[in-house]
PDB file of C-alpha atoms (C1' of nucleotides) in Angstrom:
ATOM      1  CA  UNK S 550    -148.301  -5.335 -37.554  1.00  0.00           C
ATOM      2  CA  UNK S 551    -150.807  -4.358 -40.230  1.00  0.00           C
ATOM      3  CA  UNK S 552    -151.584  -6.952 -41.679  1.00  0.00           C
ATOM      4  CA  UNK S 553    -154.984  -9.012 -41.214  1.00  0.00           C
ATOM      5  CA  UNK S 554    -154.431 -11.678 -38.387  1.00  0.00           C
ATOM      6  CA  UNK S 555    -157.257 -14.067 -40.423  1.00  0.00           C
ATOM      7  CA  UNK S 556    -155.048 -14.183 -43.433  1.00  0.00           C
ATOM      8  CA  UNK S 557    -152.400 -16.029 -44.069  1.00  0.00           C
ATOM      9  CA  UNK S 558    -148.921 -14.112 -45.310  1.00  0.00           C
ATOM     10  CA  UNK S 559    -148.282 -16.671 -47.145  1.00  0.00           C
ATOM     11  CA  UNK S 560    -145.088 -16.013 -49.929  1.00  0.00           C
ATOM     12  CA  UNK S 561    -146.826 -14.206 -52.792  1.00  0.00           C
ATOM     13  CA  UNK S 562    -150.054 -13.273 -50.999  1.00  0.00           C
ATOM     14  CA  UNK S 563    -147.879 -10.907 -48.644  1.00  0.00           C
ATOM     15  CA  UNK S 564    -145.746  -7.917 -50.343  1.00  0.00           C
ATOM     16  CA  UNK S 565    -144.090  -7.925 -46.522  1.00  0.00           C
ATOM     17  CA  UNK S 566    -142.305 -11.011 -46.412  1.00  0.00           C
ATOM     18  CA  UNK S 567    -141.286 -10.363 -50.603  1.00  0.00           C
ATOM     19  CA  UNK S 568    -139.322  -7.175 -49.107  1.00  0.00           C
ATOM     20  CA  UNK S 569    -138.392  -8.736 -45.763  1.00  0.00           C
ATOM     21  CA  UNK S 570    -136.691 -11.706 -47.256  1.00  0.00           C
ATOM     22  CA  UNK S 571    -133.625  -9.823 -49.188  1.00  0.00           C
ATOM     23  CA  UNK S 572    -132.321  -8.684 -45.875  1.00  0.00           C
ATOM     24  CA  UNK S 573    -132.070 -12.384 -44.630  1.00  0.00           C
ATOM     25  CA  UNK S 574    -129.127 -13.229 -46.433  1.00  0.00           C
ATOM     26  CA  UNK S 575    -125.652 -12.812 -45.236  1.00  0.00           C
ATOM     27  CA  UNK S 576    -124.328  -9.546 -46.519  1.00  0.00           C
ATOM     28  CA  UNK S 577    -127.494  -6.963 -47.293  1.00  0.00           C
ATOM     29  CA  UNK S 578    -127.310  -5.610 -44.617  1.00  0.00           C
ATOM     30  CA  UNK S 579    -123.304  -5.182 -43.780  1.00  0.00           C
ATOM     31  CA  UNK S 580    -123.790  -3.329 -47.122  1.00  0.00           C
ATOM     32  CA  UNK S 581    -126.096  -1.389 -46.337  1.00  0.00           C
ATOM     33  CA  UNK S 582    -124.594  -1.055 -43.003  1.00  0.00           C
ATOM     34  CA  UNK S 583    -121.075   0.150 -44.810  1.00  0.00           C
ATOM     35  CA  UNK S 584    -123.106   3.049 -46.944  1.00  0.00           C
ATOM     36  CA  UNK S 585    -124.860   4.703 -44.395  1.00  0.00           C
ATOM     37  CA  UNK S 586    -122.258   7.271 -44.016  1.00  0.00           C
ATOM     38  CA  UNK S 587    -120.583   7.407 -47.083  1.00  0.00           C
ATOM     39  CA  UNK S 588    -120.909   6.470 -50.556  1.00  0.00           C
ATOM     40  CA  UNK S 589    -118.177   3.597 -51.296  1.00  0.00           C
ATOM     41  CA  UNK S 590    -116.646   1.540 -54.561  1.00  0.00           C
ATOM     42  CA  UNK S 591    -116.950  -1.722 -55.319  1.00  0.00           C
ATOM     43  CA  UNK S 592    -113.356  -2.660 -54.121  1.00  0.00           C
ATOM     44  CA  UNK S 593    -113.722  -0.290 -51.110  1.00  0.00           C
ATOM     45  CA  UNK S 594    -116.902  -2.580 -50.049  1.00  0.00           C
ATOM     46  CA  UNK S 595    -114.516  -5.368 -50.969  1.00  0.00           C
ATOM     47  CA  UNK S 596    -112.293  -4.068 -48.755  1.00  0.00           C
ATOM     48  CA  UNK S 597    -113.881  -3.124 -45.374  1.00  0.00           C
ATOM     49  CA  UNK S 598    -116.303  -6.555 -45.961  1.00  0.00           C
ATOM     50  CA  UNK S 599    -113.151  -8.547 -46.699  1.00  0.00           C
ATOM     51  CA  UNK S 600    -114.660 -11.742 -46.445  1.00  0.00           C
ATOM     52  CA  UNK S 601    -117.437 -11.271 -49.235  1.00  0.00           C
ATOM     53  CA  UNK S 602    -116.819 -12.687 -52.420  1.00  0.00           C
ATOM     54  CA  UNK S 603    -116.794 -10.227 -55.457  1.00  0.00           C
ATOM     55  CA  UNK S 604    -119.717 -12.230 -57.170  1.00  0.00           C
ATOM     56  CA  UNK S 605    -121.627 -12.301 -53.542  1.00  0.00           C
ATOM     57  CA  UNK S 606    -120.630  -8.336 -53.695  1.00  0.00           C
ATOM     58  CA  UNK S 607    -122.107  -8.170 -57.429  1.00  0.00           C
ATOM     59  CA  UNK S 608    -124.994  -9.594 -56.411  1.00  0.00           C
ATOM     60  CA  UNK S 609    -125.997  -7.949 -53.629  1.00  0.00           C
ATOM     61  CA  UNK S 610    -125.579  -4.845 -54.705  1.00  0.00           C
ATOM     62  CA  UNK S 611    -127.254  -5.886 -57.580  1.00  0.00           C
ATOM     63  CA  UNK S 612    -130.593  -6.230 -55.697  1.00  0.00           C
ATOM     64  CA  UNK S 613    -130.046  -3.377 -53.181  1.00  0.00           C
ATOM     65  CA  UNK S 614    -130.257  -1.573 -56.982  1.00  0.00           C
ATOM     66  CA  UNK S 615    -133.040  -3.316 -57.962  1.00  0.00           C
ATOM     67  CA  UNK S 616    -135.187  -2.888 -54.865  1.00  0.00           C
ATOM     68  CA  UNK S 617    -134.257   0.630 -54.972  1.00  0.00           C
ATOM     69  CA  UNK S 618    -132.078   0.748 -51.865  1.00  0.00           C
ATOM     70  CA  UNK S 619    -129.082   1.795 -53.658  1.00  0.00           C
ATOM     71  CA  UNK S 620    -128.113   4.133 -56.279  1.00  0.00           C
ATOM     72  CA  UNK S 621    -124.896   3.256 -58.640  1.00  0.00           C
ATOM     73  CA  UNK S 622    -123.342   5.929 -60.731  1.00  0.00           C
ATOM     74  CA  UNK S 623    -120.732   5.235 -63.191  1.00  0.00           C
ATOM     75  CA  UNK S 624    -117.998   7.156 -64.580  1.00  0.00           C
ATOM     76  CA  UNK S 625    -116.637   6.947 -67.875  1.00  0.00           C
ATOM     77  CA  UNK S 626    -113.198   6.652 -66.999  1.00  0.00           C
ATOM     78  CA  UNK S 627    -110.744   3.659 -68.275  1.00  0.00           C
ATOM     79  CA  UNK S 628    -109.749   2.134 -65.717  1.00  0.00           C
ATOM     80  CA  UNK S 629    -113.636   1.690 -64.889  1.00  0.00           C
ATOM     81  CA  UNK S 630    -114.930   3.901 -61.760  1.00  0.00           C
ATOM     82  CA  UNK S 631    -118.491   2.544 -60.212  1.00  0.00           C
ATOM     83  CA  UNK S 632    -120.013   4.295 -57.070  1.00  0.00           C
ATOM     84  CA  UNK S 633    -122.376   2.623 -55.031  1.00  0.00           C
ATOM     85  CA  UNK S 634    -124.588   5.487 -52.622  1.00  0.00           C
ATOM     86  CA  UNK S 635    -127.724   4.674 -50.103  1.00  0.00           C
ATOM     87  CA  UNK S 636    -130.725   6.533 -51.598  1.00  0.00           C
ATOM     88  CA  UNK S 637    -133.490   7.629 -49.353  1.00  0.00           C
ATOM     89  CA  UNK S 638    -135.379   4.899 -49.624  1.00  0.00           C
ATOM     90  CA  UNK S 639    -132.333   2.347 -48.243  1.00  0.00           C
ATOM     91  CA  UNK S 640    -131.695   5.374 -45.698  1.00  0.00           C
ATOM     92  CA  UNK S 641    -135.196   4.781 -44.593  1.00  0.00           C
ATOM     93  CA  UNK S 642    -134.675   1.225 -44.402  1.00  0.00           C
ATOM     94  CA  UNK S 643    -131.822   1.346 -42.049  1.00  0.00           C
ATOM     95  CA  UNK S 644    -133.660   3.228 -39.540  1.00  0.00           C
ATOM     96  CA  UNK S 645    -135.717  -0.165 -38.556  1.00  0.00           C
ATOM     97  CA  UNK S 646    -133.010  -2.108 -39.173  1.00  0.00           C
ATOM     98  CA  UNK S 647    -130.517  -0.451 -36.505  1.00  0.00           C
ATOM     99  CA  UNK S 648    -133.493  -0.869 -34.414  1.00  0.00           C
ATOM    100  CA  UNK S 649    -133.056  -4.672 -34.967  1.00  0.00           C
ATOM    101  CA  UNK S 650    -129.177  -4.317 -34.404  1.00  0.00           C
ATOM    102  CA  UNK S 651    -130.090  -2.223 -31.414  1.00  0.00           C
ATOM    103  CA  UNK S 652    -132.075  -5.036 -29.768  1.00  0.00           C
ATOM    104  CA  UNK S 653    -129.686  -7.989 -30.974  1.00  0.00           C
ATOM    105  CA  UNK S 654    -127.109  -5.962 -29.115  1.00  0.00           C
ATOM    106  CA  UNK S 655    -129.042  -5.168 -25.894  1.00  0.00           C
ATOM    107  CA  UNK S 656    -130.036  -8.571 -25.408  1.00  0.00           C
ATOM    108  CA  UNK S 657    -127.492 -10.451 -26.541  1.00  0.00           C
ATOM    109  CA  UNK S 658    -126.756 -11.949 -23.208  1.00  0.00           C
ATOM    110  CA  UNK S 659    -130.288 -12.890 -22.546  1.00  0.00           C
ATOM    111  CA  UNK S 660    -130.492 -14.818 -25.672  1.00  0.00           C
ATOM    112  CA  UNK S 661    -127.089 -16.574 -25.182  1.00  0.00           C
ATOM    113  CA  UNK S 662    -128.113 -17.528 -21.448  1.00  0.00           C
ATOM    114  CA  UNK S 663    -131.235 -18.489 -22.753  1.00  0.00           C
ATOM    115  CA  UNK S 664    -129.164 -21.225 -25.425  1.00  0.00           C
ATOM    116  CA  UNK S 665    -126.710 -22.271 -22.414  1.00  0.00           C
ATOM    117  CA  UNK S 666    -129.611 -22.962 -20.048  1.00  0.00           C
ATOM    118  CA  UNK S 667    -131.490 -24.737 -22.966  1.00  0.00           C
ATOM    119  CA  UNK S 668    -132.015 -28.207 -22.680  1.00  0.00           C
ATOM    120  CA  UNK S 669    -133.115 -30.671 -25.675  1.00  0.00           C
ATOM    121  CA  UNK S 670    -136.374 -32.168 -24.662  1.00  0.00           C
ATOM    122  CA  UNK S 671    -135.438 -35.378 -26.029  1.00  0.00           C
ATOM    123  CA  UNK S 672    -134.841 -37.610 -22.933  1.00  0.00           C
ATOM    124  CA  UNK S 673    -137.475 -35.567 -21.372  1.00  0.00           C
ATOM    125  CA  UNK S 674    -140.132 -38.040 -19.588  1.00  0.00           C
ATOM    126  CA  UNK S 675    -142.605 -36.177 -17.514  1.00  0.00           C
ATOM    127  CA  UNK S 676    -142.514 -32.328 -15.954  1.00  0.00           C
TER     128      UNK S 676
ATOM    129  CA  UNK H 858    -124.700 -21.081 -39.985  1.00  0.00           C
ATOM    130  CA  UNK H 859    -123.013 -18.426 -38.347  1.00  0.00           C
ATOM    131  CA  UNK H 860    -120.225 -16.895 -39.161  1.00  0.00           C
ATOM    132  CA  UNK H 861    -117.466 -18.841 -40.400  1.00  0.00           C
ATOM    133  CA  UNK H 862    -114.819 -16.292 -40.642  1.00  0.00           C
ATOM    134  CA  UNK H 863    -114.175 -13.444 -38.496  1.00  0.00           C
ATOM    135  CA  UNK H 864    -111.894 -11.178 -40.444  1.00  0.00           C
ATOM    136  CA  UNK H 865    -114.247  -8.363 -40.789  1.00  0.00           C
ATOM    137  CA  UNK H 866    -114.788  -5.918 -37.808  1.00  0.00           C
ATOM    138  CA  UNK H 867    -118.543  -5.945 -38.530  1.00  0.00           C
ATOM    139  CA  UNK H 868    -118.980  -9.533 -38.049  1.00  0.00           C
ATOM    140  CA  UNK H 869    -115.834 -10.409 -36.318  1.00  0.00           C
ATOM    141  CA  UNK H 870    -116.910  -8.457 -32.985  1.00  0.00           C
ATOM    142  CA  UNK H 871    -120.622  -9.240 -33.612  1.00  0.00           C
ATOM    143  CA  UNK H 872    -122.687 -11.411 -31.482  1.00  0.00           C
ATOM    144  CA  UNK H 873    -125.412  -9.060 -33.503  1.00  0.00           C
ATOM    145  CA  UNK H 874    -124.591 -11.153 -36.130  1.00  0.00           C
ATOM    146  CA  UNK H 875    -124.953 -14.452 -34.497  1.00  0.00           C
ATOM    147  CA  UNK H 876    -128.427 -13.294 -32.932  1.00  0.00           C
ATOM    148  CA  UNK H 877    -130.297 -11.897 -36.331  1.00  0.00           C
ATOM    149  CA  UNK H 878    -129.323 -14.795 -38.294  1.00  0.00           C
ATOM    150  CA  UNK H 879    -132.161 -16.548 -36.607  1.00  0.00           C
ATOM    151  CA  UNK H 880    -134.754 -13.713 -37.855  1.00  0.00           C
ATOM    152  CA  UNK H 881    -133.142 -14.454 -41.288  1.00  0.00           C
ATOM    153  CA  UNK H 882    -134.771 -17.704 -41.951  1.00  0.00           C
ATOM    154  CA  UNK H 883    -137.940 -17.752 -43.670  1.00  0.00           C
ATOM    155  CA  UNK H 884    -140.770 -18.720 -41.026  1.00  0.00           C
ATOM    156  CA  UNK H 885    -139.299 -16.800 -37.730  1.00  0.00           C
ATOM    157  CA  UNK H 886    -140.956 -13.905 -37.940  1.00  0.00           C
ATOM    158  CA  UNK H 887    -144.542 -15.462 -39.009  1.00  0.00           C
ATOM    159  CA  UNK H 888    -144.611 -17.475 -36.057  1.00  0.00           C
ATOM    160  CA  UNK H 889    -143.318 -14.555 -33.620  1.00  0.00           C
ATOM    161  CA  UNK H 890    -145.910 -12.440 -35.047  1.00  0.00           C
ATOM    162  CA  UNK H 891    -148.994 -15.436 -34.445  1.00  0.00           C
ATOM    163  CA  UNK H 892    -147.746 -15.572 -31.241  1.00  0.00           C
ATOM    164  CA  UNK H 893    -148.290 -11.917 -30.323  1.00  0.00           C
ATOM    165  CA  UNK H 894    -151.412 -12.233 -28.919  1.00  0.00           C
ATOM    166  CA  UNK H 895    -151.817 -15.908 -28.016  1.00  0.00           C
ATOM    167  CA  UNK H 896    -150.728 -18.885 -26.758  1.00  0.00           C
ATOM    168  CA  UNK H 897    -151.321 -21.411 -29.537  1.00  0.00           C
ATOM    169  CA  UNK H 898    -150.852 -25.353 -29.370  1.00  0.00           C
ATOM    170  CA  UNK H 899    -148.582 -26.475 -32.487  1.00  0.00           C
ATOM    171  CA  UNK H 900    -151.569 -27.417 -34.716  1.00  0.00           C
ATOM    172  CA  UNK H 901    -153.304 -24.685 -34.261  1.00  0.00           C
ATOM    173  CA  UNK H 902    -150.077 -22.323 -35.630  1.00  0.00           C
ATOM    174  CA  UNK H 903    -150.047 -24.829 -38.518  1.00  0.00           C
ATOM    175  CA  UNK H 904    -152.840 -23.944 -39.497  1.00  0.00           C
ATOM    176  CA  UNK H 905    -152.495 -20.602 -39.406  1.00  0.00           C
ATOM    177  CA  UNK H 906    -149.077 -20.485 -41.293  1.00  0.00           C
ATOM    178  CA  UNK H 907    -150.762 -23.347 -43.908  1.00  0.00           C
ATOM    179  CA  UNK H 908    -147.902 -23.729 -45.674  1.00  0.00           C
ATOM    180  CA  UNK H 909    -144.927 -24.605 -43.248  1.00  0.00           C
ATOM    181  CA  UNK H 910    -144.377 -28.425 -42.938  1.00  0.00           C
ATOM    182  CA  UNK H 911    -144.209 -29.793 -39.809  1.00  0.00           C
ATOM    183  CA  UNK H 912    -140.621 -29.986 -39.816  1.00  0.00           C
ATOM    184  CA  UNK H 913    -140.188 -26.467 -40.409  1.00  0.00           C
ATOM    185  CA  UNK H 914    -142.862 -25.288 -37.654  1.00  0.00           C
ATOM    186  CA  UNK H 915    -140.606 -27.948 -35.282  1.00  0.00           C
ATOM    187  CA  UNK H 916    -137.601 -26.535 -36.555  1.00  0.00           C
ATOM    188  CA  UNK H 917    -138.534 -22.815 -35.683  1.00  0.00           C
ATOM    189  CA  UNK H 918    -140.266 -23.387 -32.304  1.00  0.00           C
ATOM    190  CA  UNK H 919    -136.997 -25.014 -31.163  1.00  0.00           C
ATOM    191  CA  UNK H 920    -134.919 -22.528 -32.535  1.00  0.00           C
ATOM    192  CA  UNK H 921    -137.224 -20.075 -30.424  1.00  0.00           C
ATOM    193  CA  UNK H 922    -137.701 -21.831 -27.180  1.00  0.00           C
ATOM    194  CA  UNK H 923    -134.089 -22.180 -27.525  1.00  0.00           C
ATOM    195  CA  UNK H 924    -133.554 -18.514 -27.799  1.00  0.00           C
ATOM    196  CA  UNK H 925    -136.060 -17.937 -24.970  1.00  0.00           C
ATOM    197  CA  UNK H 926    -138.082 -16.204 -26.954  1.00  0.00           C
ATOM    198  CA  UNK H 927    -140.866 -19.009 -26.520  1.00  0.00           C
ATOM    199  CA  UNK H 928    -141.554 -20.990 -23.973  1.00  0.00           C
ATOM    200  CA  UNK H 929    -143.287 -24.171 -24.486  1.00  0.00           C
ATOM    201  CA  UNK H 930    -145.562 -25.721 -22.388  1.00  0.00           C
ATOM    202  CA  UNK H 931    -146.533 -29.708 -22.169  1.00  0.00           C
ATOM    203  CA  UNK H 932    -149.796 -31.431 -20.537  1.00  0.00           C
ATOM    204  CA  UNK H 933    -149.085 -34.585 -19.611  1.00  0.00           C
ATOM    205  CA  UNK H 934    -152.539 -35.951 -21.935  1.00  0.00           C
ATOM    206  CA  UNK H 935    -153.348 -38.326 -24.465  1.00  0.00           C
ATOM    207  CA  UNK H 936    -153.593 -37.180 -27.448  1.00  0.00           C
ATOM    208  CA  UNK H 937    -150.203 -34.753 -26.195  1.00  0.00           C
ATOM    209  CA  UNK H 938    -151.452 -30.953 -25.631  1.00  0.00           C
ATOM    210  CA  UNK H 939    -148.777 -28.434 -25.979  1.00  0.00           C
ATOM    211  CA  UNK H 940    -148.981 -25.160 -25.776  1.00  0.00           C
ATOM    212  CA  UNK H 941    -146.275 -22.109 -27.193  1.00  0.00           C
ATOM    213  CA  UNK H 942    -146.524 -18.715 -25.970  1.00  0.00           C
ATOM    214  CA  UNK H 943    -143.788 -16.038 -26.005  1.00  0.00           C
ATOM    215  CA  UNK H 944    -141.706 -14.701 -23.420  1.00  0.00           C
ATOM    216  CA  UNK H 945    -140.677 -11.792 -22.286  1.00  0.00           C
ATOM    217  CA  UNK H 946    -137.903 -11.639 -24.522  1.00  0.00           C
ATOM    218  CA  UNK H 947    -140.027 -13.041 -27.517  1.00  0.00           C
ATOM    219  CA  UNK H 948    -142.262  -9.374 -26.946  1.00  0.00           C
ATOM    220  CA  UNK H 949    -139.312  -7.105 -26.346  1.00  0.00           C
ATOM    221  CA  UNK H 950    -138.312  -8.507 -30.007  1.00  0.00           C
ATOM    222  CA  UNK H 951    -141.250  -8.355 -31.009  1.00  0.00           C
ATOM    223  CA  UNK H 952    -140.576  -3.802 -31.111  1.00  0.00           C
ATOM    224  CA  UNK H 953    -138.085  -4.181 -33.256  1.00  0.00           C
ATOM    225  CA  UNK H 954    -139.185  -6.871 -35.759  1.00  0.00           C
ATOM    226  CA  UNK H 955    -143.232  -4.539 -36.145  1.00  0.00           C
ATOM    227  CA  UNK H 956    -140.559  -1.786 -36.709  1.00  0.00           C
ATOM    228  CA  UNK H 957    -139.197  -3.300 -39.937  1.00  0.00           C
ATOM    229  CA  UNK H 958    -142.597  -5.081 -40.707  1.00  0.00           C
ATOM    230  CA  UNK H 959    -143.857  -1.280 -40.799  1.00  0.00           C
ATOM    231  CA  UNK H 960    -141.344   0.082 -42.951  1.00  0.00           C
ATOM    232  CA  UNK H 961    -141.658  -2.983 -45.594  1.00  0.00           C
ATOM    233  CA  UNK H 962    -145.153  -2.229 -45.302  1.00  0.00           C
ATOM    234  CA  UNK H 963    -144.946   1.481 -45.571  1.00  0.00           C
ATOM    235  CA  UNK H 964    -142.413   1.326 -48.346  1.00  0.00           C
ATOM    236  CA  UNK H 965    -143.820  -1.294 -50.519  1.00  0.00           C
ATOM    237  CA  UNK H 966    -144.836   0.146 -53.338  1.00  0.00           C
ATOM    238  CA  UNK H 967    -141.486   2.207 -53.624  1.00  0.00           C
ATOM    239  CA  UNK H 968    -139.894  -0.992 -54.190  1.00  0.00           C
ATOM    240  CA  UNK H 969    -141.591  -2.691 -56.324  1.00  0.00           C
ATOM    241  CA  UNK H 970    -142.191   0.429 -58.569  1.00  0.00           C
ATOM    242  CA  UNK H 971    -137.939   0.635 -58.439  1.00  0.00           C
ATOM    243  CA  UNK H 972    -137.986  -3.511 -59.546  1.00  0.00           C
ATOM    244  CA  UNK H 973    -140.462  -2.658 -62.517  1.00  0.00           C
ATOM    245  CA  UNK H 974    -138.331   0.135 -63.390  1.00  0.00           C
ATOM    246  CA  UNK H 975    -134.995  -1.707 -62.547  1.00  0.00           C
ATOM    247  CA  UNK H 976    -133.261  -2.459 -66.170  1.00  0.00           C
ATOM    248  CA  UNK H 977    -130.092  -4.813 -65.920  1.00  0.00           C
ATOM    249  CA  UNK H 978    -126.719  -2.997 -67.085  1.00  0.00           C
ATOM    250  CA  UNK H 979    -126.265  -6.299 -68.980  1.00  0.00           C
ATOM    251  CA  UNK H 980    -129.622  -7.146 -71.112  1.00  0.00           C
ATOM    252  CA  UNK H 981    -128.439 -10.961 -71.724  1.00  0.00           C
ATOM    253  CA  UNK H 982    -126.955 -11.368 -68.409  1.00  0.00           C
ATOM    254  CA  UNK H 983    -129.249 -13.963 -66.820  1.00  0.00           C
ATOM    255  CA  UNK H 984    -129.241 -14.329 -63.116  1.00  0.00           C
TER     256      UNK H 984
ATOM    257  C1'  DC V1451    -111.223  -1.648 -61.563  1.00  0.00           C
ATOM    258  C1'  DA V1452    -115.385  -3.700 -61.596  1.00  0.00           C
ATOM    259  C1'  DG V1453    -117.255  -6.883 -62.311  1.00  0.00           C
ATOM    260  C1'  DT V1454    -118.784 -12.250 -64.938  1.00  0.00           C
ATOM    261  C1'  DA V1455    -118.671 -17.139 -65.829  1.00  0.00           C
ATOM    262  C1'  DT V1456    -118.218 -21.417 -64.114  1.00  0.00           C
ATOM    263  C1'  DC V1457    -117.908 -25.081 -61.045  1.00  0.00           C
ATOM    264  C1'  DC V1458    -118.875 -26.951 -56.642  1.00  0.00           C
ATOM    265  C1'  DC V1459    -120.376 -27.598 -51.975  1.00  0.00           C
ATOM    266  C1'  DA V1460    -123.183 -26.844 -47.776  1.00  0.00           C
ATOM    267  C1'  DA V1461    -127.191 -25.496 -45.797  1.00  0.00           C
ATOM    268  C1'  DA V1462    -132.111 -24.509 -45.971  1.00  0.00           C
ATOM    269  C1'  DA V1463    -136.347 -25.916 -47.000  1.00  0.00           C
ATOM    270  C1'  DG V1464    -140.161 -29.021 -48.956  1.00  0.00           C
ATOM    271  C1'  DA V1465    -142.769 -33.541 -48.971  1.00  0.00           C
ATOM    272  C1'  DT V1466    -144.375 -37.110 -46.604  1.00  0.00           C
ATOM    273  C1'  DA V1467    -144.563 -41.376 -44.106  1.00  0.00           C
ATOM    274  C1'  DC V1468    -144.376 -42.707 -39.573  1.00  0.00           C
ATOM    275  C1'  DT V1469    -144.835 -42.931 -34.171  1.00  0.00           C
ATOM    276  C1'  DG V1470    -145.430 -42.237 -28.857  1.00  0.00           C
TER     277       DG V1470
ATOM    278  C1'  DC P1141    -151.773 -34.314 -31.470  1.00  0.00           C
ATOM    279  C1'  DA P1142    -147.302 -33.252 -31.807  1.00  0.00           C
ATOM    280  C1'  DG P1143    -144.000 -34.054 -33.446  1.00  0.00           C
ATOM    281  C1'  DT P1144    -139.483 -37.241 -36.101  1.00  0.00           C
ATOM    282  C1'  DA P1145    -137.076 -39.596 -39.773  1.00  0.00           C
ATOM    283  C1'  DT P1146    -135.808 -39.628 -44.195  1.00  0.00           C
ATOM    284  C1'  DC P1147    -135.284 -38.244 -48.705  1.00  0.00           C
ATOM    285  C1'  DT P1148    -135.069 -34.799 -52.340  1.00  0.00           C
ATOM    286  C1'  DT P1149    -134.974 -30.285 -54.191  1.00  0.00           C
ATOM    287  C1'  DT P1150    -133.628 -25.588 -54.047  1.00  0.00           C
ATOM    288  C1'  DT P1151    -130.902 -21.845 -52.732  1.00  0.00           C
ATOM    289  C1'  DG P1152    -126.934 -19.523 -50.855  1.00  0.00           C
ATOM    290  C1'  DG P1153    -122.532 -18.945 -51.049  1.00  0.00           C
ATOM    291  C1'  DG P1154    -117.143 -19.825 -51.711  1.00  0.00           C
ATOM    292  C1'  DA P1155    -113.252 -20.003 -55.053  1.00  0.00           C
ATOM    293  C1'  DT P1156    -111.241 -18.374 -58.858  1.00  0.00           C
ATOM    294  C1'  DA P1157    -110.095 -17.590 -63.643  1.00  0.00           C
ATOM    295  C1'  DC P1158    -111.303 -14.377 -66.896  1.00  0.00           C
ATOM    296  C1'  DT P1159    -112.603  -9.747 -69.436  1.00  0.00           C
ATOM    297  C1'  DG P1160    -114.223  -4.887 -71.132  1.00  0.00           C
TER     298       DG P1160
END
DNA sequence: CAGTATCCCAAAAGATACTG
DNA sequence: CAGTATCTTTTGGGATACTG
């Protein structure tokens, strides 16, 4: 980390957690998972993420836009023809973030024997 | 909430999933990343991440302890003295999570200068 | 085809008073 | 001191009908 231990990251103090926080939600990164190796439509996202609404699709593509992540390019064409591509930037991104999926996967079975073994420390009396 | 459908390939076979949901939620990561280099008692993290409520530091540490990645540690004293330090496992996540914490921090400015210059394809469309 | 608009619900998070 | 209980607000997300 680079950021001062004193201080306190608190929400708008701390440009980290502002970027950090779009990949909490459900679908960013299945996304951005889904472009690394190609660029994709909106209904072939809709497709191979079958379970994502089209306005949860909208919008998260929306912000992967905003935040620079993703490019959309738009043809002309009746019926309409949108595709969505990882720019260099969200390329960058995923590097990290496969890091993450990386670790989740090597340790999966750590963390669920961690949960089974866990007990509530509600009846707990003394040690 | 994990997920609640499984029709997808990427979440369907994904424990992945079910693991980095927890990293998802808003105060996770701050209160891995006080415990990096210290055992702290609960009050002492509350103060350093000033504005969680107690609930929410609660919440977290039992989501973590739960996880293993914390261990928690009671003295038997009046007032109670408890003290929350991180595993083995809380560390090994800890690679992974300063990876993305880099990049956010490294890449910053890239996305907020593609926000500022982010214009909505629909100027009345209101989010 | 590529989205929006709208309505609704569930879950997450905040505030705060209280207690062993 | 270290939490819980409880209530309220906010946000995320599902469903789906509709449109340029």
């Amino acid at each position: 980390m680079t950021t001062t231990k004193a201080a306190n990251p608190n929400t708008e103090a701390c440009p980290i957690r502002d970027v950090l926080d779009r990949l909490g939600d459900r679908w960013t990164v299945l996304v951005l998972h889904e472009l690394e190796e190609t660029t994709l439509r909106f209904g072939e996202l809709k497709k191979r993420i079958d379970d994502i609404s089209p306005r949860m699709l909208a919008q998260t593509l929306r912000r992967l836009e905003e935040d620079g992540l993703v490019s959309r390019r738009t043809f002309p064409t009746i019926p309409p023809h949108v595709e969505y591509t990882l720019t260099g930037l969200g390329h960058s991104l995923l590097v990290p973030v496969k890091g993450m999926m990386r670790w989740a996967a090597d340790n999966q079975h750590a963390v669920r024997a961690a949960r089974h073994a866990y007990v509530p420390l509600r009846p707990e009396a003394a040690k």
